[in-house]
Structures are given as C-alpha cells and as structure tokens.
XYZ file of C-alpha atoms in Angstrom:
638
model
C 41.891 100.208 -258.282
C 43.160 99.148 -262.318
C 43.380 102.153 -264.836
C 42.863 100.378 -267.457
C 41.110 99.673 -271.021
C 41.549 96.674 -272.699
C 40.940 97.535 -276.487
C 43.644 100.577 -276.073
C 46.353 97.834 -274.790
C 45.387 95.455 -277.370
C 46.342 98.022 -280.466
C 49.989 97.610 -279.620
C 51.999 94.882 -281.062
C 54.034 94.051 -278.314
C 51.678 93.708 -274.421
C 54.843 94.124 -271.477
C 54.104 92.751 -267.913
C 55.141 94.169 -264.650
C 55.694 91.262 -261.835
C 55.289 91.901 -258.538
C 51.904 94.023 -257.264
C 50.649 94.041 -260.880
C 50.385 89.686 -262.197
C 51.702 88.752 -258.795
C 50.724 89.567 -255.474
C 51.713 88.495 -251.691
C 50.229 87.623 -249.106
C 52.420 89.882 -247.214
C 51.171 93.391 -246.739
C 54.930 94.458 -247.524
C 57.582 92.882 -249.219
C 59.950 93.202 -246.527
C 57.895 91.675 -244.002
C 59.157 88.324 -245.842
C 61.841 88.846 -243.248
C 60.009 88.673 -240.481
C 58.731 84.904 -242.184
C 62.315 83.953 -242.775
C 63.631 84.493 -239.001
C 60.428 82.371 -237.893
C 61.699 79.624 -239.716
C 64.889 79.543 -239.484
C 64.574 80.007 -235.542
C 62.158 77.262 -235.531
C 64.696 75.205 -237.193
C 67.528 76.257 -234.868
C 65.699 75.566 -231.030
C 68.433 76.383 -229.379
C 69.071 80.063 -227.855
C 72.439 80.421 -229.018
C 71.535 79.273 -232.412
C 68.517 81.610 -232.794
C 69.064 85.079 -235.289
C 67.499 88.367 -234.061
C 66.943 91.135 -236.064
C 67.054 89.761 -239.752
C 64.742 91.776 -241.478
C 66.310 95.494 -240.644
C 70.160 93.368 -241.445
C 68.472 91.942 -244.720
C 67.247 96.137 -245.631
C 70.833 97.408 -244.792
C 71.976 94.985 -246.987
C 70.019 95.567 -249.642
C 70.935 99.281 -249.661
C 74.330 98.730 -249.035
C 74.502 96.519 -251.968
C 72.718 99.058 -253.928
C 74.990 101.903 -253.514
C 78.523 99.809 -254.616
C 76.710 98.211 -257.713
C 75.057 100.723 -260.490
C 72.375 98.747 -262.092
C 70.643 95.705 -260.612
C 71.883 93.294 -257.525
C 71.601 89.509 -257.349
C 70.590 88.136 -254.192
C 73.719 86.933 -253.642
C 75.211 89.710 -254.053
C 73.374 91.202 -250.911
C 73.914 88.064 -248.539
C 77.378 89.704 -249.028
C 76.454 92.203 -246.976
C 75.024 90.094 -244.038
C 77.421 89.583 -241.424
C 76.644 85.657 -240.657
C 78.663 82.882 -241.245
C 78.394 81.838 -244.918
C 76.581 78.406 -243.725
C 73.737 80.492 -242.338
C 73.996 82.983 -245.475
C 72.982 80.293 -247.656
C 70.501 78.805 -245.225
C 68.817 82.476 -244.412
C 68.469 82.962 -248.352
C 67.585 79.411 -249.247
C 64.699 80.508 -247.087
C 64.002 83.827 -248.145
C 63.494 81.985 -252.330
C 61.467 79.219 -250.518
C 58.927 81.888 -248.601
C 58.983 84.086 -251.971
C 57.590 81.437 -253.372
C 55.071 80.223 -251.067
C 53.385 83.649 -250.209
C 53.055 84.747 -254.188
C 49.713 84.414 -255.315
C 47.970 85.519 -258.720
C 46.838 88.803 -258.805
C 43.345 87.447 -260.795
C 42.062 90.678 -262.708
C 45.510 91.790 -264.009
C 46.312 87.496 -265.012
C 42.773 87.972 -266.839
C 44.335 90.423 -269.147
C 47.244 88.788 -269.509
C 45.398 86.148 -270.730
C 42.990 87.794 -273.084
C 46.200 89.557 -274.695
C 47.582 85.811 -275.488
C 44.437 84.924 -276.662
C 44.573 87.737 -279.332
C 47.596 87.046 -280.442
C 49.424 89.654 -279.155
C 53.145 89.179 -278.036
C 53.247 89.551 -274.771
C 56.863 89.871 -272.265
C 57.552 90.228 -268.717
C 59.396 92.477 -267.603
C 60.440 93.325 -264.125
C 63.324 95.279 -261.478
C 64.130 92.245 -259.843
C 67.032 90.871 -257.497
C 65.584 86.990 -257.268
C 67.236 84.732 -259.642
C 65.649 84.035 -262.784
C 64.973 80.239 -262.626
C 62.836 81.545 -259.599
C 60.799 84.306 -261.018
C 59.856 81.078 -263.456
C 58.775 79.199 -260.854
C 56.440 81.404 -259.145
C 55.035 82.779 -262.545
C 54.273 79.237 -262.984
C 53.063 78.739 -259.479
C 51.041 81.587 -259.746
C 49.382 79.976 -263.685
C 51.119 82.665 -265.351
C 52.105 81.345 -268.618
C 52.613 81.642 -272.807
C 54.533 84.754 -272.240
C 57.391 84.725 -274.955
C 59.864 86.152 -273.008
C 61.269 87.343 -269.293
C 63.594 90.219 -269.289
C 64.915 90.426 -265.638
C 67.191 92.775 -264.148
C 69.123 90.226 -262.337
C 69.884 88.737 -265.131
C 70.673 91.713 -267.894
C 71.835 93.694 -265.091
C 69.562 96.645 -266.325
C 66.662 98.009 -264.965
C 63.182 99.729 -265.512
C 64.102 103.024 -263.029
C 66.960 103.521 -265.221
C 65.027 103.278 -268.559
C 68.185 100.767 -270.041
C 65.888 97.874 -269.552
C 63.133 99.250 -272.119
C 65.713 100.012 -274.510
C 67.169 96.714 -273.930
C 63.632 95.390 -274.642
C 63.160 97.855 -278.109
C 66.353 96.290 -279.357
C 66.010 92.551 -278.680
C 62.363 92.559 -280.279
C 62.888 94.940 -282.563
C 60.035 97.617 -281.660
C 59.459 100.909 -281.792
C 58.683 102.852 -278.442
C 54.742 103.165 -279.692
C 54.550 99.381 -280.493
C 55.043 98.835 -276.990
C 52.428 98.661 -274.215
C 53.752 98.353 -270.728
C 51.313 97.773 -267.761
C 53.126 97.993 -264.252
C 52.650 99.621 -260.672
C 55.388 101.901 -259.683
C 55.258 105.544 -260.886
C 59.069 106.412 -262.111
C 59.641 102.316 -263.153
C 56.579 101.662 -264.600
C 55.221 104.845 -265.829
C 57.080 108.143 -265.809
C 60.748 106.675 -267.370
C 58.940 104.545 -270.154
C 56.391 107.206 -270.963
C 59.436 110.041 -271.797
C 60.854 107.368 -273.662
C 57.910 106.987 -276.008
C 56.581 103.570 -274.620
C 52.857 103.896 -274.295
C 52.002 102.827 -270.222
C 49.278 101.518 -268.127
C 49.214 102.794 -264.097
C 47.505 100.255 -261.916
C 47.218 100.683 -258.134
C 46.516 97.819 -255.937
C 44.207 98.186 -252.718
C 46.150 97.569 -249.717
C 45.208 95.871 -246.572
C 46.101 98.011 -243.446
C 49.453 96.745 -242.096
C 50.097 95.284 -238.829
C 52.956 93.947 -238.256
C 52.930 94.068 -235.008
C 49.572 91.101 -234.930
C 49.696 89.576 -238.433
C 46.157 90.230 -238.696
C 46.193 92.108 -241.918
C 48.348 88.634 -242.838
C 45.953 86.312 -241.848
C 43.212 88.263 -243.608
C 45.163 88.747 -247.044
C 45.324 84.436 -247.061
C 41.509 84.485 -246.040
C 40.873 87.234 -249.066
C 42.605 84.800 -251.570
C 41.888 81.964 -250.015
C 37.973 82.232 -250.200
C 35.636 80.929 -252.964
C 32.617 81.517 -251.446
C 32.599 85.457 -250.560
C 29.247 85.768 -251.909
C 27.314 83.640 -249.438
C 27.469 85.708 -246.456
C 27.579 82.456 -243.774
C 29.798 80.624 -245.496
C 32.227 83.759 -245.331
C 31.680 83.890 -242.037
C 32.146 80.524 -241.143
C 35.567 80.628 -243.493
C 36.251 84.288 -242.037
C 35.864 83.780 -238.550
C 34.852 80.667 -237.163
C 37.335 78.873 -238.792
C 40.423 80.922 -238.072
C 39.772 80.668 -233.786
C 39.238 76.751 -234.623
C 42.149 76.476 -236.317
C 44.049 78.211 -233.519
C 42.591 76.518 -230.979
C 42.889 72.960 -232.128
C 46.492 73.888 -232.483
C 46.798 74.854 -228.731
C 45.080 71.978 -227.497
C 47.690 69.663 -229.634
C 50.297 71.628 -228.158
C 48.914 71.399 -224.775
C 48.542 67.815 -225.052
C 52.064 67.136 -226.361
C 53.247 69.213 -223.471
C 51.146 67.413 -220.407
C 51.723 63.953 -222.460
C 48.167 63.338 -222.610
C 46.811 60.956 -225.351
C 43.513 59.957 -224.713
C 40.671 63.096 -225.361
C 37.241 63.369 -225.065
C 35.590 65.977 -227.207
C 32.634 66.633 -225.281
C 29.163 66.970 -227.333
C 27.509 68.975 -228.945
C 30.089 71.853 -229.177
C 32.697 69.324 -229.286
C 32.300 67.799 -232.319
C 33.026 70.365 -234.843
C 35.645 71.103 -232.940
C 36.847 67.030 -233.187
C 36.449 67.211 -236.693
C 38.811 70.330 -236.842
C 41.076 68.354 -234.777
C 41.339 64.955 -237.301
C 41.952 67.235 -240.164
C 45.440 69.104 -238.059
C 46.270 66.188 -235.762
C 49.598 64.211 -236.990
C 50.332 62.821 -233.994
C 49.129 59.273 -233.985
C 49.760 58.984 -230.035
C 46.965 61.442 -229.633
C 43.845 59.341 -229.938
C 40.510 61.254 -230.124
C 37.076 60.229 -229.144
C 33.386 62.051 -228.780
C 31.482 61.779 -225.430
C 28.104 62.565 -225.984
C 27.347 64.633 -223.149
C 25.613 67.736 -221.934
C 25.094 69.533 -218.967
C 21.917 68.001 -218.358
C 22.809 64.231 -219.205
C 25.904 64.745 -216.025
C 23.631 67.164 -214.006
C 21.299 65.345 -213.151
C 22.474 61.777 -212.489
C 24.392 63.097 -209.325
C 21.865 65.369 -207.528
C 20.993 62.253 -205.373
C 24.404 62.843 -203.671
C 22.622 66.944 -203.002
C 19.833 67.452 -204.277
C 19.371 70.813 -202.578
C 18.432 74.083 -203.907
C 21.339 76.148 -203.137
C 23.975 73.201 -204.923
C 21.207 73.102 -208.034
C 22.242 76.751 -208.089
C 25.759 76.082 -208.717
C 24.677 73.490 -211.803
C 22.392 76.067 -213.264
C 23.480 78.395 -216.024
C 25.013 81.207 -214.452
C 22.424 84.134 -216.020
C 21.187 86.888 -213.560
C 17.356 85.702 -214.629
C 16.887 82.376 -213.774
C 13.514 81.207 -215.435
C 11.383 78.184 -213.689
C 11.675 76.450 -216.666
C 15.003 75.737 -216.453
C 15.098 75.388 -212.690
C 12.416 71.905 -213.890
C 14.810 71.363 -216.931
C 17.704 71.789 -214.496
C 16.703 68.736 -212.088
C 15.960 66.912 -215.348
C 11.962 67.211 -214.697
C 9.388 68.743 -217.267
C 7.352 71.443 -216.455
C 4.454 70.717 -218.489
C 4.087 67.108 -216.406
C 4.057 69.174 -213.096
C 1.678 72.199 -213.896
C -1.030 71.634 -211.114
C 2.068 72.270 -208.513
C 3.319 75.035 -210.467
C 0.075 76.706 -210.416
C -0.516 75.541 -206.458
C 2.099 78.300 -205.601
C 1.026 80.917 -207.989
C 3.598 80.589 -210.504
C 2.629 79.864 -214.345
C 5.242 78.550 -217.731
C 7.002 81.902 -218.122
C 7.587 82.808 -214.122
C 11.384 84.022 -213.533
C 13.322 85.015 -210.943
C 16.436 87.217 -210.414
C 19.627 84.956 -208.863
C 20.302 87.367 -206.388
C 17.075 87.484 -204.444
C 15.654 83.900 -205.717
C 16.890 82.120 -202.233
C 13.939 84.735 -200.563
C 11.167 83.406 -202.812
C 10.053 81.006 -200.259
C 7.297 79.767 -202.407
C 9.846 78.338 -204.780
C 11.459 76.676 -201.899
C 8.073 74.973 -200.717
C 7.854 74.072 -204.437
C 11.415 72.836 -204.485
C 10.703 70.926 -201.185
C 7.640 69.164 -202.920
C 9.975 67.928 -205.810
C 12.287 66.821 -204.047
C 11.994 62.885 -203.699
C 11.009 63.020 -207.381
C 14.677 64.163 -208.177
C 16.370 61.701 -206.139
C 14.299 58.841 -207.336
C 15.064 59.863 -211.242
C 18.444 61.008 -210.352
C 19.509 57.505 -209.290
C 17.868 55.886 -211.891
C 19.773 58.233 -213.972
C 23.243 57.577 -212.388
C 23.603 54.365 -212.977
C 22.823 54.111 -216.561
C 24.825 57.417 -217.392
C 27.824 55.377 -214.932
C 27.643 52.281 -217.178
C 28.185 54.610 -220.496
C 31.186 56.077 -219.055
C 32.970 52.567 -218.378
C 31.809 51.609 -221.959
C 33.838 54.327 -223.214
C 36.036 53.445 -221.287
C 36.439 57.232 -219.454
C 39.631 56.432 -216.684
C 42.839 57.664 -215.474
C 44.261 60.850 -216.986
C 42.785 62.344 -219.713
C 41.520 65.416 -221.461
C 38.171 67.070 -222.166
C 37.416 68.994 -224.437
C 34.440 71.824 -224.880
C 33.556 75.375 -225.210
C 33.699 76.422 -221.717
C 32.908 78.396 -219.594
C 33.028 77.079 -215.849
C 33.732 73.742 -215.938
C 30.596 72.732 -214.867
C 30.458 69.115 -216.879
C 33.759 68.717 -216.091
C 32.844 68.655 -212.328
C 29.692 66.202 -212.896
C 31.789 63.765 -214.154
C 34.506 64.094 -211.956
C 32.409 64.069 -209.364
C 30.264 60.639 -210.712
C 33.490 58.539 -211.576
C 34.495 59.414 -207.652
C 31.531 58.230 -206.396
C 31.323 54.681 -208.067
C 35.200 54.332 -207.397
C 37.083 55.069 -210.533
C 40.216 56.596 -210.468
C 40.603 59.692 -212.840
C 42.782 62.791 -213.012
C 40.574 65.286 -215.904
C 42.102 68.007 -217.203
C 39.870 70.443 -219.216
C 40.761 72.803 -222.101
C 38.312 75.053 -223.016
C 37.443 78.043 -225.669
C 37.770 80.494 -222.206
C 36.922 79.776 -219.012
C 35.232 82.560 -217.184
C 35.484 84.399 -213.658
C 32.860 82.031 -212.142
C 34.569 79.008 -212.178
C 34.402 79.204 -208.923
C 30.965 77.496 -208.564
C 32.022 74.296 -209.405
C 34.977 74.089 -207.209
C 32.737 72.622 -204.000
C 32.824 69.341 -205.125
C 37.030 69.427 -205.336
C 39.394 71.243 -207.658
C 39.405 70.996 -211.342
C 42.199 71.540 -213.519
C 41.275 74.317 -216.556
C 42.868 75.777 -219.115
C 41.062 78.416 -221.556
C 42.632 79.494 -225.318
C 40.948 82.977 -225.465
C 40.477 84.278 -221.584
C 41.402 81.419 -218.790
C 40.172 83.251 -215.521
C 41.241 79.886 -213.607
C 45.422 80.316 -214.341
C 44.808 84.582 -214.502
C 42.313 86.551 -212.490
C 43.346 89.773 -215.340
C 42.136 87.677 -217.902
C 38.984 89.581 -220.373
C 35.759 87.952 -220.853
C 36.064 88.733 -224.575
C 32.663 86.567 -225.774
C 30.132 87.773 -223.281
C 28.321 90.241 -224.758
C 27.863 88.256 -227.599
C 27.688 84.778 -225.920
C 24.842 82.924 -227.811
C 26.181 84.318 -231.463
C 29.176 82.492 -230.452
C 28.328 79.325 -229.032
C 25.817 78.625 -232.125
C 28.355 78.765 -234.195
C 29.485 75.257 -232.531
C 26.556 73.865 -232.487
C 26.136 70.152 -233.784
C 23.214 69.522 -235.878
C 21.242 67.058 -233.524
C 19.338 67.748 -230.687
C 21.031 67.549 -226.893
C 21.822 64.499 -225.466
C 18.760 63.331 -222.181
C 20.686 60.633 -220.640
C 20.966 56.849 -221.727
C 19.195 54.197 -222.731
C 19.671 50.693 -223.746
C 19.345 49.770 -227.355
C 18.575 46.584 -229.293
C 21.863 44.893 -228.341
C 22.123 45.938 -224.768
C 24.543 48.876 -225.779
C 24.184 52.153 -223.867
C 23.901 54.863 -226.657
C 22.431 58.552 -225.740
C 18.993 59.345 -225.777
C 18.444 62.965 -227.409
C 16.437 65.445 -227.354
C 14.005 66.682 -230.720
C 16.292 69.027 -232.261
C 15.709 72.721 -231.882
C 15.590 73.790 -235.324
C 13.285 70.275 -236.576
C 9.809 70.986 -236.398
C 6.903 68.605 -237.648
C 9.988 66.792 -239.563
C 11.262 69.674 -241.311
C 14.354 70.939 -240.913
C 14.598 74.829 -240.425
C 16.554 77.500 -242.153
C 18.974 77.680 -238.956
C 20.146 74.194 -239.377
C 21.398 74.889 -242.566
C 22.661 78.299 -241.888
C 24.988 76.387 -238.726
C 25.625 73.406 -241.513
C 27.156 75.793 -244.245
C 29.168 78.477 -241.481
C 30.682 75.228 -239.817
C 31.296 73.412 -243.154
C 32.784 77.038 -244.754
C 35.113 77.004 -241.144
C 36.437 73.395 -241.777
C 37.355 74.453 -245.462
C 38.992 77.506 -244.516
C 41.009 74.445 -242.052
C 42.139 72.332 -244.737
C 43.140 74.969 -247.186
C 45.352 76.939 -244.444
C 47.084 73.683 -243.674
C 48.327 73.618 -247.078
C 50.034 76.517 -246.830
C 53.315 75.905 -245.619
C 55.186 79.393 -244.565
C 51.706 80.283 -242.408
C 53.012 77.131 -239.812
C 55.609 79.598 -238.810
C 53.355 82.850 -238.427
C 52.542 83.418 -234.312
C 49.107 83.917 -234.537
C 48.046 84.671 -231.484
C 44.485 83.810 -230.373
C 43.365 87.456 -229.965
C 44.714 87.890 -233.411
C 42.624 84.243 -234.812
C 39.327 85.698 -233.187
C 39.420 89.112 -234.543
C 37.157 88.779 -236.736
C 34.627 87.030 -235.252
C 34.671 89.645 -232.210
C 34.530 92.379 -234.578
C 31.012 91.059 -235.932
C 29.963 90.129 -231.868
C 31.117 93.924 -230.897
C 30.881 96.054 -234.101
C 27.907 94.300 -236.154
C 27.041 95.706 -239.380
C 23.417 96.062 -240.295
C 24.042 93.176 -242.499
C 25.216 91.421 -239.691
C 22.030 92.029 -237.823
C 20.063 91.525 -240.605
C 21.231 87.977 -241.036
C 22.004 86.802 -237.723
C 19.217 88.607 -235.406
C 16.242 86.372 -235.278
C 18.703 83.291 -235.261
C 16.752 81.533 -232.208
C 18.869 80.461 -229.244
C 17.563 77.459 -227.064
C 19.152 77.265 -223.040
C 18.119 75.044 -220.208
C 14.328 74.564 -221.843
C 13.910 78.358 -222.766
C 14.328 79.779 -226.739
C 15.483 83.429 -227.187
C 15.989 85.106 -230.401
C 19.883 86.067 -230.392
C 18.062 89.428 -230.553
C 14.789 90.236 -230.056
C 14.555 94.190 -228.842
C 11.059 95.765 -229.300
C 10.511 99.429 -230.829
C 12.513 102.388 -228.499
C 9.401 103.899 -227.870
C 7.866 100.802 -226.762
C 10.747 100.377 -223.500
C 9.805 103.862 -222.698
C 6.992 103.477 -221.881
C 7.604 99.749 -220.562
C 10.956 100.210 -218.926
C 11.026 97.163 -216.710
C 10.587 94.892 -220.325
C 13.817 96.490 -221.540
C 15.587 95.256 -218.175
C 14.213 91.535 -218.701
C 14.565 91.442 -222.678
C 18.408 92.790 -222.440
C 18.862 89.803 -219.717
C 17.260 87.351 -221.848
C 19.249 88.562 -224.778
C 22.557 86.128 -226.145
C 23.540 89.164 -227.993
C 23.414 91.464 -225.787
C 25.507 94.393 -227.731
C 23.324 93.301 -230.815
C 19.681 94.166 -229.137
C 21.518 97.791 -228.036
C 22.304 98.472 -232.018
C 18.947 97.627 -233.294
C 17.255 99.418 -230.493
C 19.582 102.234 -231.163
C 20.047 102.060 -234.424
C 22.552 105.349 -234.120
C 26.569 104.817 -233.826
C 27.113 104.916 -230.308
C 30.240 103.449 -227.949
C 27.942 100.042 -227.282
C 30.871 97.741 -225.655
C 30.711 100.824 -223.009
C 27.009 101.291 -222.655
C 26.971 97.222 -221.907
C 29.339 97.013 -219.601
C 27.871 100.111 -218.193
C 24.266 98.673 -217.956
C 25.926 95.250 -216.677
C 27.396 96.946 -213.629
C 24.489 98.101 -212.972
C 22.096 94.931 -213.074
C-alpha cells in the first residue's frame, strides 16, 4: 500500500528519496536473506568440502551488530567484515559477493520511480537520501541499474557518517541545501527513520508500506515468485501468466536436471520424443551450453511404436499393458490401440452387441468374453498391418540414426514408448542401451517391464528409483499434459515422401476443424510461448543460477492451480477438450449435483473419464471442501 498524494509532495521545494523498500526493491523477501545467496556462491565457487563456509548469514548479522555497538553513527561494510572471523582473502571474496548479489537482486520499485519521475519533470529538486552501509559508488550503480536517475544529489550514511534514525542526516541535508524543515518533503518506509525523527524535526513526511510476499526461506518459493512478479509483462492475459507462472518455472527446472543428468551419465546424443517433447527441446536450446550435448526430435507417439511390434504378441492381455493405464478402458481406444479404426469395422462391432461409445472397466474386462471373440476376429488384421507397420517405422529409426546409448526424453509416465522402441531396435538387431528421463514416472511402470528392464529416471515423482515417491500430477493429469502439447496433430506411423525419405504421417489435429484453427490451439500457443519467455528472461539473471530450487518448489504453482483452482481457473480452463487413445473429454465436464443424484452410476463414469479429476469435484461442489482428500478417498474406492 503507498500513502501518498502527489500535488501535496509537489508544493515543497526540495522532493527527498528513501532507497531501499521505497525506489528500490529486492527480490529477496528480506534483506538478510542476501546471505543465504552469498554462501551459494561462494560454495559453488569453492567445490571442495574443506573449502566450503557454513553459517554466513547469522556470522554476517553478528557482525553487523557488533559493528554497530563500537561505532556511533553509520558502519561501512568494511568495517563489519572486521567482525567476520575468516581469513582476510575470503573477507574480501565473501563481500565482493555480497556488492555483486546487492546489485543483481535490486529491482525498481515502479509506482514510487513514477513519482520520482513526475517530481523531476516539475522541476522540483529532488535528493536521495538513505541509512546505508554499502559504499557509495555502489548505491550509484544500482540506482542506475534500477533507471533511477536526474536526482541532484545522494546523501549516504556511509559516506557522511550520519544517519536518518539519528535525525543528524536531515540536518546535514537542511544545511548543505540550504532549506528550511517545511521546504522539505521526505518520502521513505521505516517509521522512526523515515517518519517519526524527520516529522519532530519539522520536515514534512510521506509513510509508504510495501506489500510483502510471505517468506520462506526454508523453499525459496516466495523468491522465485518475487522474480516471476517483476519479471512478468503480461499479467493481464490470464494464459500467458500461467504459462510464464507455472509452466515455465517446472520447464526450466527440469531442462536443468536433464543437463545435469546427462553431464553426469556422459550422455550426448538425446531424443526429445514428440509431441510433449518439443516444447520441452525448445526449452532445452535456449539453457543448453554444452556443445557435446547434441539434441534431436523423434517424432513419435505411443501409437506410431505400439503398434508396429504387436506382430511379435498380438494378444489381448500384452495390448493391455500398451493401453493407457485408466480404470475405464473405452472400445475405441482398444481399435485405436491396435492401430485399427472403429468406424471401418462397425458391422463386427455391432455383431457382438457393442456400439461407438461401449466401455469397459480394466479390472473385469478379461471376463467380457464377447470382446475376446471380437479380439479373436481382429486378430490377423493386426498382425498383417502391424508388420507392414514395423518395417517402415524400423527404417525411420536407422534414418535418424537411433543406436547405442542414448537418452529419451518425454513427459512420462510408464515408460511405455520407451519399451516399444527398445523392444523394435532388439528385434531387427541393433544394439542400444536407452535411458529415459521423464517429468515423473509413476507406480505402474511395472507394465512395461515384460519385455526387459528399462532404465527411468523422473524430475517430480520417479516411482522406478523410490517406491515412497507421490504421484503429485494425477488428479489433475490432462490440465498438465496439455500444457505440453505441440501444435500438430499425433504422429500415425511413416510414410515415404517425394524423395524416398521416411517423414511421419500425422494425424488431423485435435483442435483444426473444417481448416480452422480453434481457440485451444491458441490458448496452448500463448501459455507455452509465455513459459519459454519466462526461460530466457530467468537465464539472464545471474545470482538465481545459485538458488536450489528444488522441483517441488519449480511446480508449486502449477499444482496449486491442479489442486486448489480458483473459479477463474475453472472458468478458463474447464471446457479445454482433452483427446486420448481416439476418445475427447472436456478437462471437466461434471453435470448439475442434482442430476448424479438421481443418476449415480453417470457420476462414477464421468469422474473416470475426467483429466481433472479434482476440477469436476469443485464445480460439482461448488462449496470449499478438503477435495485432494475426497479424491483420493473416492479413488480408493473405484
């Protein structure tokens, strides 16, 4: 909140300037938690143990205070390295540091620079004036970082060795411009410094008080917010902030693991799998320095590797294991699954009594023994177009050249593609050794293990390397996985083109109809383009490379709109449409309470169907309720 009004401050001759938390702020939630910034770095600049500092920040506050009780006015920053029992090499390193992160985490504070500004632009004199330890030629440089400029003069306490608590600094100040105390205006934040010492000395005063993110220091999440708060231009546009907000934050993290990861295992050839892959690839070219780490797309999907292999078992019980991993298994995906289309085989589908929108639940569909006689009818269908299918989808993996070790990269969750190709590069005889990073990898990883292990590693939950990992996207599974969505539709298998080059066939995409683009393509185009801004403008900013974000910490956000939604939230993202294995869901699409109560088994199969599943609860329920519990209540239950 600002207390102030700008004709009052303009009738005084002479306009006086507070620094910090009234024309400057941090992007620290505290001052003192530049300490915490300035052990990162210098411990990442020191690797070894013995060479590391612990415990900076409460030895850089003792100081301080120590300093403050032998000297009577203001301290110099040298003057309370004196205090700090290092050597003086690491003194002068440790505050070298502390001016250099000062620097880099000041940012304007906009409305109070505004005033500044209109106060030049009338003509009005206009000084700074601050209680300040940091040298003077440094106080210059961050007003001047920060575009604070024109001002005719800086009185600093470092440097006159008075100060604002005191009151000697504003007489100081009445002397050296020769001013009355009612000529004077000063505008600051602190109550005795600011306003209660230069008010009993005559001085007229503006009180402003800044709103304060909640601190945690503990996650640097109120950190990490404060740079997105400054950072963003386009607040206004509600998915662009939530592509800047949230997506791009956990892309940003998680393009940094996988470099790390890679550097680690010395991997330098990796496949970015498609279609979640590629805004994650492009993510990747913007961070990458590392010029041994060479990056290509695959285009891929589950249904381009699925298929080609089923020759090798085309039974019902391995399709199973191929299948998305839902508890309502629809028979339009089981036909999508084995790469048929329904439509094509509707006289069969009828034979057995089924019809387009017949489902089945996973746990008793091995009983429906009409399915199987379906199933059974299909079968030399499959293998004939699975063959076909293998050996064109073969020949595009040895044109991009996909051999020996390397790394995949997608979304997750089981590492089912991972096994299709593993499995298809056995078969024709080339050697490989895949190792997949993934978003998360979930707790039924499992399924794809019959074909031999895989090696997975997951950046949010990893289920594979710890069975006490947390599923921490599933109630909100198809919210999150649109977000990654690449604006074309998925890939069919491969066909030849023009030149005799294997390039992917795709399918229509989901959100082109009649040749016209729909509003979600351009609602995925501006939260993915917002997320990739939010990538190159955090890059820039050099003392965040030493924050350790960790990913629970980079997806905050994002969960908190998956798991807390506002009605905003549903308003905007609700009727987003969600397309799986041949079937299209609304992210949520939950019918009137009255309407389940009287139609009970609907709610059952609509909360199934549902990608959003804590979503549909808050817009049937509409009240504040604990919903993560009721889901995983109602999921134990299904």
């Amino acid at each position: 909140m600002i207390l102030f009004r700008t004709h009052v401050i303009l009738k005084h001759d002479c306009v006086s300037f507070d620094i910090f938390d009234t024309l400057v702020k941090r992007y620290v939630s505290l001052p003192t938690d530049v300490f915490d910034i300035v052990e990162l770095r210098y411990n990442s600049l020191h690797g070894t143990s013995n060479e590391k500092i612990r415990g900076f920040k409460e030895l850089r506050i003792n100081a301080e205070l120590k300093a403050r009780k032998k000297i009577i006015e203001e301290v110099s920053i040298d003057e309370i390295y004196n205090f700090i029992e290092f050597s003086p090499a690491i003194n002068e390193e440790l505050k070298n540091l502390e001016l250099k992160t000062e620097y880099e985490v000041c940012i304007p504070n906009k409305s109070i620079v505004g005033l500044f500004n209109e106060c030049l632009k009338n003509g009005k004199k206009v000084i700074i004036t601050s209680d300040m330890y940091l040298p003077e030629d440094i106080i210059k440089d961050i007003l001047s970082h920060c575009g604070i400029t024109g001002y005719e003069k800086l009185y600093l306490s470092s440097s006159i060795k008075r100060t604002k608590r005191t009151g000697a600094l504003f007489r100081y100040i009445l002397d050296k411009e020769n001013l009355k105390p009612c000529q004077l205006v000063h505008i600051g934040d602190t109550l005795k410094s600011d306003f209660i010492r230069p008010k009993i000395m005559g001085i007229h005063t503006t009180m402003i008080t800044l709103t304060k993110s909640k601190v945690d220091n503990t996650s640097y999440l109120s950190l990490l917010n404060n740079v997105i708060d400054y950072m963003c231009q386009t607040k206004e546009d509600y998915f662009k902030y939530l592509g800047y907000r949230c997506l791009g934050p956990l892309l940003w993290g998680y393009i940094h693991w996988l470099i790390k990861n890679f550097q680690k295992e010395d991997l330098n050839k990796i496949y970015f799998f498609a279609r979640d892959g590629l805004i994650m690839k492009k993510a990747f070219d913007i961070v990458n320095k590392d010029e041994r780490l060479k990056s290509y797309y695959l285009e891929v999907s589950r249904r381009s590797l699925r298929v080609p292999i089923l020759w090798n078992d085309p039974s019902f019980i391995n399709l199973l294991t191929m299948l998305s991993p839902s508890k309502r298994i629809s028979l339009k995906s089981i036909f999508d699954g084995v790469g048929l289309n329904i439509i094509d085989h509707i006289a069969l589908v009828r034979k057995y009594g089924y019809d387009l929108n017949s489902y089945f639940y996973r746990n008793t569909i091995l009983e429906e023994n009409r399915l199987m006689l379906l199933y059974n009818e299909l079968q030399n269908e499959i293998i004939l177009n699975s063959k076909k299918e293998f050996v064109l989808m073969c020949e595009y993996m040895k044109q991009m050249h996909v051999e020996g070790r390397f790394a995949v990269v997608d979304i997750g969750w089981s590492g089912g593609m991972q096994r299709f190709l593993q499995k298809s590069l056995g078969i024709i005889g080339i050697e490989n050794e895949i190792l997949g990073y993934y978003t998360g990898v979930a707790d039924y990883y499992k399924r794809n293990m019959n074909d031999g292990k895989l090696s997975l590693h997951g950046y949010l939950f990893d289920f594979y390397n710890n069975v006490n990992s947390v599923d921490k996207r599933s109630p909100f599974v198809g919210l999150y996985e649109t977000l990654f969505l690449e604006q074309k539709g998925s890939v069919k298998n491969y066909i030849r083109d023009k030149n005799e080059w294997l390039v992917a066939e795709r399918y229509d995409y989901e959100y082109q109809m009649n040749g016209e683009l729909q509003e979600e393509y351009y609602i995925v185009e501006k939260i993915q383009s917002a997320a990739l801004d939010f990538i190159n403008d955090i890059e820039a900013i050099e003392f965040v490379k030493y924050i350790p974000f960790t990913p629970d910490v980079l997806f905050a956000n994002l969960k908190a709109v998956g798991l807390s939604p506002s009605r905003k939230d549903l308003k905007m993202l609700a009727k987003f449409r969600f397309f799986d294995e041949g079937e299209t869901f609304s992210l949520v699409s939950s019918k009137s309470f009255i309407y389940y109560v009287f139609n009970p088994r609907c709610l059952k199969n609509d909360l199934l169907s549902s990608k959003w599943k804590i979503g549909f609860l808050k817009c049937l329920l509409k009240i504040p309720l604990p919903y993560v519990k009721l889901y995983k209540i109602l999921k134990n239950r299904n």
